[in-house]
Structure formats: structure tokens, C-alpha cells
XYZ file of C-alpha atoms in Angstrom:
377
model
C 75.603 10.785 76.521
C 72.607 8.963 78.010
C 74.165 8.722 81.480
C 75.081 12.414 81.437
C 71.562 13.320 80.333
C 70.010 11.240 83.119
C 72.291 12.890 85.671
C 71.366 16.336 84.362
C 67.639 15.543 84.558
C 67.985 14.271 88.136
C 69.772 17.486 89.058
C 66.852 19.566 87.741
C 64.417 17.460 89.752
C 66.503 17.629 92.925
C 66.675 21.419 92.592
C 62.865 21.513 92.639
C 62.641 23.270 89.273
C 60.597 20.423 87.778
C 58.830 17.409 89.326
C 59.932 15.200 86.444
C 60.845 15.110 82.765
C 61.582 12.931 79.760
C 64.461 13.690 77.384
C 66.663 12.269 74.678
C 69.802 13.478 72.966
C 71.906 12.025 70.181
C 72.030 10.992 66.548
C 70.249 7.974 65.150
C 68.144 5.553 67.192
C 68.329 7.132 70.655
C 66.218 6.001 73.602
C 64.371 8.418 75.851
C 65.243 8.671 79.556
C 63.003 9.837 82.392
C 63.571 11.256 85.856
C 61.409 12.392 88.725
C 57.666 12.062 89.203
C 54.594 12.492 87.008
C 53.116 14.731 89.719
C 54.192 16.034 93.103
C 53.484 13.124 95.413
C 52.745 10.902 92.425
C 54.391 7.929 90.765
C 57.555 7.853 88.696
C 57.669 9.664 85.373
C 57.545 7.145 82.531
C 59.584 7.342 79.335
C 56.251 7.023 77.495
C 54.590 9.976 79.257
C 52.205 11.883 77.011
C 53.067 15.576 77.295
C 51.385 18.832 76.361
C 53.841 20.052 73.703
C 51.999 23.302 72.851
C 54.066 25.344 70.343
C 56.162 22.347 69.311
C 52.988 21.691 67.285
C 54.005 24.449 64.861
C 56.630 22.513 62.859
C 54.224 19.590 62.577
C 51.438 21.682 61.041
C 54.059 23.388 58.853
C 55.064 20.008 57.397
C 51.398 19.068 56.935
C 50.838 22.302 54.985
C 53.927 21.739 52.820
C 52.653 18.256 51.969
C 49.438 19.845 50.708
C 51.521 22.220 48.595
C 53.410 19.278 47.118
C 50.122 17.505 46.420
C 49.062 20.507 44.321
C 46.193 21.465 46.613
C 47.589 24.796 47.793
C 50.218 27.331 46.809
C 52.680 28.985 49.150
C 51.747 32.409 47.784
C 48.067 31.710 47.129
C 45.269 33.913 48.487
C 43.640 31.925 51.311
C 40.202 33.544 51.175
C 38.687 30.537 49.342
C 39.003 28.566 52.597
C 39.218 31.440 55.091
C 36.675 33.983 53.797
C 36.810 35.707 57.176
C 40.192 37.117 56.066
C 38.789 39.030 53.081
C 38.948 42.840 52.994
C 41.394 43.224 55.858
C 42.061 46.582 57.494
C 45.543 47.376 58.809
C 46.484 49.656 61.699
C 48.446 52.724 60.671
C 50.945 51.599 63.321
C 50.847 48.603 65.692
C 49.898 50.819 68.640
C 47.335 52.995 66.818
C 43.677 53.301 67.750
C 41.557 50.464 66.375
C 39.788 52.775 63.904
C 43.035 54.279 62.605
C 43.405 51.888 59.692
C 44.107 51.595 55.987
C 43.160 48.804 53.565
C 45.438 45.783 53.299
C 47.568 46.042 50.163
C 47.702 42.269 49.652
C 45.908 39.109 50.710
C 47.190 36.796 53.442
C 48.971 33.741 52.013
C 50.231 30.412 53.320
C 53.781 31.804 53.310
C 52.598 34.593 55.597
C 51.144 32.044 58.032
C 54.263 29.870 58.053
C 56.536 32.853 58.683
C 54.336 34.599 61.298
C 53.939 37.576 58.972
C 50.161 37.554 58.414
C 49.561 40.651 60.539
C 47.955 38.648 63.350
C 49.867 37.634 66.459
C 50.713 38.331 70.065
C 50.699 42.023 70.991
C 53.451 42.317 73.605
C 53.379 46.120 73.818
C 50.534 47.929 75.571
C 48.136 49.093 72.862
C 44.455 49.241 71.910
C 44.937 46.058 69.876
C 46.395 44.225 72.869
C 43.395 45.252 74.982
C 40.937 44.292 72.246
C 42.456 40.809 71.979
C 42.141 40.386 75.739
C 38.541 41.577 75.635
C 37.378 39.259 72.850
C 39.226 36.116 73.974
C 41.833 35.950 71.210
C 44.959 36.821 73.177
C 47.535 34.058 73.535
C 48.564 32.826 76.932
C 49.081 29.818 79.170
C 45.391 29.065 79.681
C 43.648 26.347 77.615
C 41.509 27.277 74.623
C 38.123 28.742 75.514
C 36.711 29.167 71.991
C 36.055 26.701 69.201
C 37.958 27.151 65.964
C 35.241 28.938 63.964
C 34.293 31.313 66.783
C 37.967 32.084 67.467
C 38.494 32.968 63.804
C 35.355 35.123 63.671
C 36.535 37.108 66.694
C 40.080 37.417 65.392
C 38.767 38.711 62.060
C 36.891 41.469 63.889
C 40.265 43.042 64.653
C 42.601 44.925 62.311
C 46.009 43.595 61.339
C 49.001 44.998 63.218
C 50.894 45.490 59.929
C 50.575 44.875 56.220
C 50.883 41.156 55.370
C 54.545 40.284 54.927
C 55.794 43.540 56.469
C 56.147 42.555 60.114
C 56.445 39.612 62.510
C 54.172 38.555 65.353
C 54.150 35.192 67.065
C 51.536 32.447 67.396
C 48.163 33.315 65.813
C 49.215 32.559 62.241
C 49.550 28.899 63.232
C 46.054 28.797 64.687
C 44.887 30.078 61.311
C 47.042 27.413 59.644
C 45.324 24.617 61.553
C 41.887 25.900 60.526
C 43.074 26.275 56.924
C 44.238 22.641 56.809
C 40.952 21.453 58.314
C 38.802 23.392 55.843
C 40.915 22.537 52.815
C 40.863 18.808 53.610
C 37.237 18.810 54.760
C 37.883 17.174 58.130
C 39.104 18.162 61.605
C 42.802 18.897 61.843
C 43.460 15.955 64.152
C 41.992 13.455 61.687
C 44.068 14.800 58.821
C 47.301 14.823 60.806
C 46.703 11.267 62.001
C 46.282 9.862 58.503
C 48.760 12.056 56.644
C 51.638 12.280 59.143
C 51.253 10.363 62.381
C 50.382 6.974 60.914
C 53.223 6.980 58.328
C 55.698 8.142 60.974
C 54.508 5.720 63.642
C 53.524 8.530 66.022
C 50.906 6.473 67.853
C 50.488 8.729 70.895
C 50.370 12.147 69.196
C 46.968 13.831 68.962
C 44.980 16.890 70.006
C 43.850 15.147 73.199
C 44.565 12.039 75.282
C 42.049 9.167 75.052
C 40.657 7.647 78.248
C 42.740 4.484 78.005
C 45.984 6.518 78.037
C 45.179 9.066 80.749
C 47.447 7.301 83.243
C 50.359 8.522 81.084
C 49.384 12.238 81.204
C 51.463 14.000 83.905
C 50.289 16.931 85.964
C 51.037 20.462 84.728
C 52.549 23.216 86.863
C 53.727 26.787 86.958
C 56.145 28.408 89.380
C 54.525 30.557 92.065
C 55.853 32.495 95.007
C 55.920 29.390 97.199
C 57.078 26.918 94.579
C 55.300 24.792 92.023
C 51.551 25.343 91.625
C 49.481 22.679 89.902
C 47.481 23.969 86.924
C 46.194 20.629 85.606
C 46.121 17.324 87.516
C 47.743 14.123 86.351
C 45.312 12.377 84.032
C 43.089 15.440 83.889
C 42.647 18.948 82.538
C 41.828 20.288 79.083
C 43.673 17.571 77.138
C 42.039 14.679 79.010
C 39.498 13.232 76.598
C 37.788 14.897 73.636
C 37.456 18.695 73.989
C 34.039 20.386 74.027
C 34.576 22.125 70.661
C 36.624 21.951 67.465
C 40.313 22.482 68.285
C 41.686 22.669 64.749
C 43.409 25.870 65.949
C 44.818 24.029 68.959
C 47.985 22.243 69.994
C 49.091 18.661 70.389
C 50.123 16.162 73.015
C 52.974 13.791 72.225
C 55.723 11.608 73.658
C 59.499 11.881 73.396
C 59.688 8.813 71.157
C 56.880 10.055 68.886
C 58.388 13.497 68.470
C 61.762 11.872 67.904
C 60.323 10.108 64.845
C 59.203 13.472 63.486
C 62.521 15.196 64.243
C 64.551 12.331 62.757
C 62.520 12.655 59.563
C 63.615 16.292 59.361
C 67.218 15.381 60.194
C 67.154 12.751 57.418
C 66.340 15.329 54.764
C 62.569 14.972 55.006
C 62.410 11.204 54.477
C 61.557 8.190 56.598
C 61.962 4.530 55.627
C 62.672 5.582 52.051
C 59.524 7.695 51.760
C 59.980 11.411 51.134
C 57.568 13.204 53.466
C 58.530 16.675 52.193
C 60.881 17.644 49.382
C 64.451 18.712 50.004
C 63.566 22.152 48.642
C 60.661 22.696 51.020
C 62.719 21.380 53.943
C 65.433 23.880 53.022
C 62.830 26.659 53.039
C 61.483 25.422 56.365
C 64.846 25.598 58.123
C 66.106 28.805 56.461
C 65.533 32.342 57.687
C 63.470 34.390 55.215
C 62.512 37.098 57.749
C 63.833 40.476 56.529
C 65.996 42.418 58.947
C 63.453 45.251 59.028
C 60.799 42.857 60.384
C 62.978 41.734 63.310
C 61.974 44.630 65.509
C 62.537 44.631 69.294
C 58.820 44.761 70.099
C 57.896 41.904 67.756
C 58.841 39.226 70.325
C 60.682 38.750 73.588
C 63.821 40.826 74.313
C 66.957 39.732 72.417
C 65.075 36.956 70.592
C 66.507 38.044 67.248
C 70.135 38.029 68.453
C 71.639 35.330 66.218
C 68.187 33.882 65.584
C 65.871 33.670 62.596
C 62.522 32.061 61.831
C 61.731 29.574 59.089
C 58.443 27.673 58.675
C 57.407 26.757 62.220
C 60.927 26.657 63.666
C 63.498 29.027 65.039
C 66.846 28.920 63.231
C 70.259 29.740 64.728
C 71.900 32.090 62.233
C 75.233 32.612 63.983
C 77.328 31.475 66.939
C 78.518 28.015 68.030
C 75.120 26.442 67.272
C 74.834 27.965 63.804
C 72.467 25.910 61.655
C 70.547 24.410 64.594
C 66.773 24.621 64.246
C 63.921 23.744 66.561
C 61.399 25.261 68.923
C 59.923 25.250 72.419
C 56.474 24.841 73.931
C 54.990 27.005 76.656
C 54.689 24.069 79.064
C 58.453 23.651 79.352
C 59.246 21.615 76.255
C 61.967 21.966 73.633
C 63.481 20.232 70.636
C 66.363 20.913 68.283
C 68.049 19.338 65.270
C 71.738 20.019 64.622
C 73.472 19.959 61.225
C 75.332 16.774 62.263
C 72.010 14.949 62.724
C 71.876 15.188 66.515
C 68.344 15.527 67.868
C 67.548 16.860 71.332
C 64.118 16.651 72.965
C 63.181 17.827 76.457
C 59.640 17.394 77.768
C 58.703 18.854 81.141
C 55.257 20.058 82.191
C 56.234 23.278 83.944
C 55.143 26.549 82.354
C 57.845 28.735 80.864
C 59.066 31.509 83.130
C 62.212 32.896 84.688
C 62.910 29.620 86.515
C 62.519 27.539 83.351
C 64.479 29.549 80.769
C 67.851 28.554 82.308
C 66.806 24.885 82.202
C 66.138 25.073 78.479
C 69.362 26.996 77.887
C 71.362 24.329 79.744
C 69.678 21.553 77.788
C 70.418 23.223 74.473
C 74.084 23.550 75.507
C 74.511 19.867 76.393
C 75.369 18.757 72.874
C 77.696 21.677 72.260
C 79.576 20.998 75.510
C 79.965 17.304 74.654
C 81.725 17.873 71.302
């Protein structure tokens, strides 16, 4: 499979869709392969490239939260206001597109389960509405640009806005996991990155995964791009940009950088039933909850996410779950900078790390990658 994967990567590079990438595919101890360049006009892409994985952070913070549950420090259905007092006394829009003052009181508090399942009432507003405009105006909308607000200020501004729906009665992507990162930081009394390093990354041997890249590793940070009218447009230079060195504010609501081999250690832990080297990182029960689909059918509305997302798809705790079709039982997720991972029921793990922003040119690349294992059976 390695030779076929290398050939496929080279084809993507030769087509000009991506400058370079790192990937792996298979069960067990699989090596990563690289193709292309770390920047247009730059040197070769290394297998140890440190990539901006963006929303592939979500399953990692989900596991960190479940470990706190298992340690007895937090309950899945516990009111979070002890650590996130900004979420007290929430108001809820009468409908997701209502005027900002057309609200009713929240009938229940936001819980950890709501954060893990994107059902807190906060999230991306993909339909034109007063709430969408308000999020753009106060700097809390989600998008491809790096963070511009520190964690506390971001939460204060988010809490100024009403919820799009009653907690547990809808689905909106992204913001619940920013809240989750802040929750973990406040509960543990230290920045998110420090907690993740000690609690997850060190035990798993994820030596290059963090919220930023230290100076001595910047030569392994590729450039970032997006597709423009005339081809690839650089958005962050190799060895530079937002993730190069410590950020100017607390990024406990932020997203990680990682390598293919590091993320493979995390994914293999999931594939092995939540254990690594005989140590159970999360219980079999919580792993089952993580990779199941608890989202009610009535919450899978067309406007809640991108078109056709819910066709044969569900959402667990930080991962999408294939609920039907030839890849039934597969779970995983993507990152906005052209990254993707999946775990299949047979233990196969796939990881693709590019640094090209998601868009119409990149979706087919991810779809082809996800089909590689299916086509090889």
C-alpha cells in the first residue's frame, strides 16, 4: 500500500493541487511517506513535517476531557458554570435567524456532553442572519484566519451573544470545542497546552504536537496556501506565521500542530480500544460513546452544516462517524488546512497532511484519499 500511496501523493503534487504532503495508510506500525515540497520553490517535504492540523485537534481535546471525567473531576452532564461563569443565564434566539433581542431564557445549562456533541447552542452560523453578522462584528466567527483574540476575551465576546438554539436541541460546528479547551484549562488550573503535554502527549510519545512550533523546529513547518484564481496563494511562509513561536495571548481555545507519526500514535490508541502499551487512556465505554452517533435526527438539519453533510454521517465526541455505506463504522475528521484522518473497524488508520486550505479544489483530494483503503480491499 505504501508504494500506491506515494504514487497517489505524487500525482496530487504534479497536478498542482498541493505543493507537498505527508500521509500514511495501513494497520499497525505504518511509516509515513512524503511527496513534493515544503513550499513553492522550497526544499523537499519531510516525513517529519510539523503541520497545522486545525480541527483534527477536536478528537484530542475530546479524549482529554473524557480522561478528566474518568478521574472524577467532571461529569458529562454537569453544569459547567463553576468553571465557565460567562455561560450562566443564557438567552436563546426564538429561531436561529431571529433578531438578536428576540430571545427566551435557556431551559437548561450547557454541559460537557453539549460541548462534545456540538449542541451547546454556539457554533458557526452558515445562513445569513443577525447572529451571523454579530459574530463577524465582534470577532467570534470561525474562518481560515488565525486567532485574533485571547481565550478569555474570545469567551467574553461569545457570551455577549444569544444561543442559536436550546442546549441539546440543535447542532452547530466548531465553537463548542473552543469552549472545551478553555474549560480544560480552567479546570486543571494551567494553559491547555501544558495539560495536554503532560496528560496525553508525553504518555503517547507525541513529541512534536503542541499549540505552536518552537524556534528549534521551525525548519520543519511548511508554508500554508489557499487556492486563488491564478493558482496557489501563500497565506503563511515556511517557518513562519501564527504558529511560529509562542503566540501573543492564551490560545487555550486554539488548535494544534502535529506530525503524521505523532497523530498516528493518537489514532492507533483509538484503534486499539483506547489503550497504548498496556495503559488504558480512555475506557472502552467512553471510546464507544466517542465513536457513536448520538445526534438526534431532528438536529441534523440542512442549515446546521455544509450541504449533504448528514447523508450517511453522524457525529460523536470530536469525530464524524460513517453511519451507512461501504465505509460504515469509519470515524475521523478533517482540518481546514487540508488535513484528514480516519480509523476503520479493521484497525486501518489513514492520515493525510497537506497545508492547502479546504475549498472546491481540495474536497476531491480528501475524497480520493478516504477511498484508497476501500478500493484496496
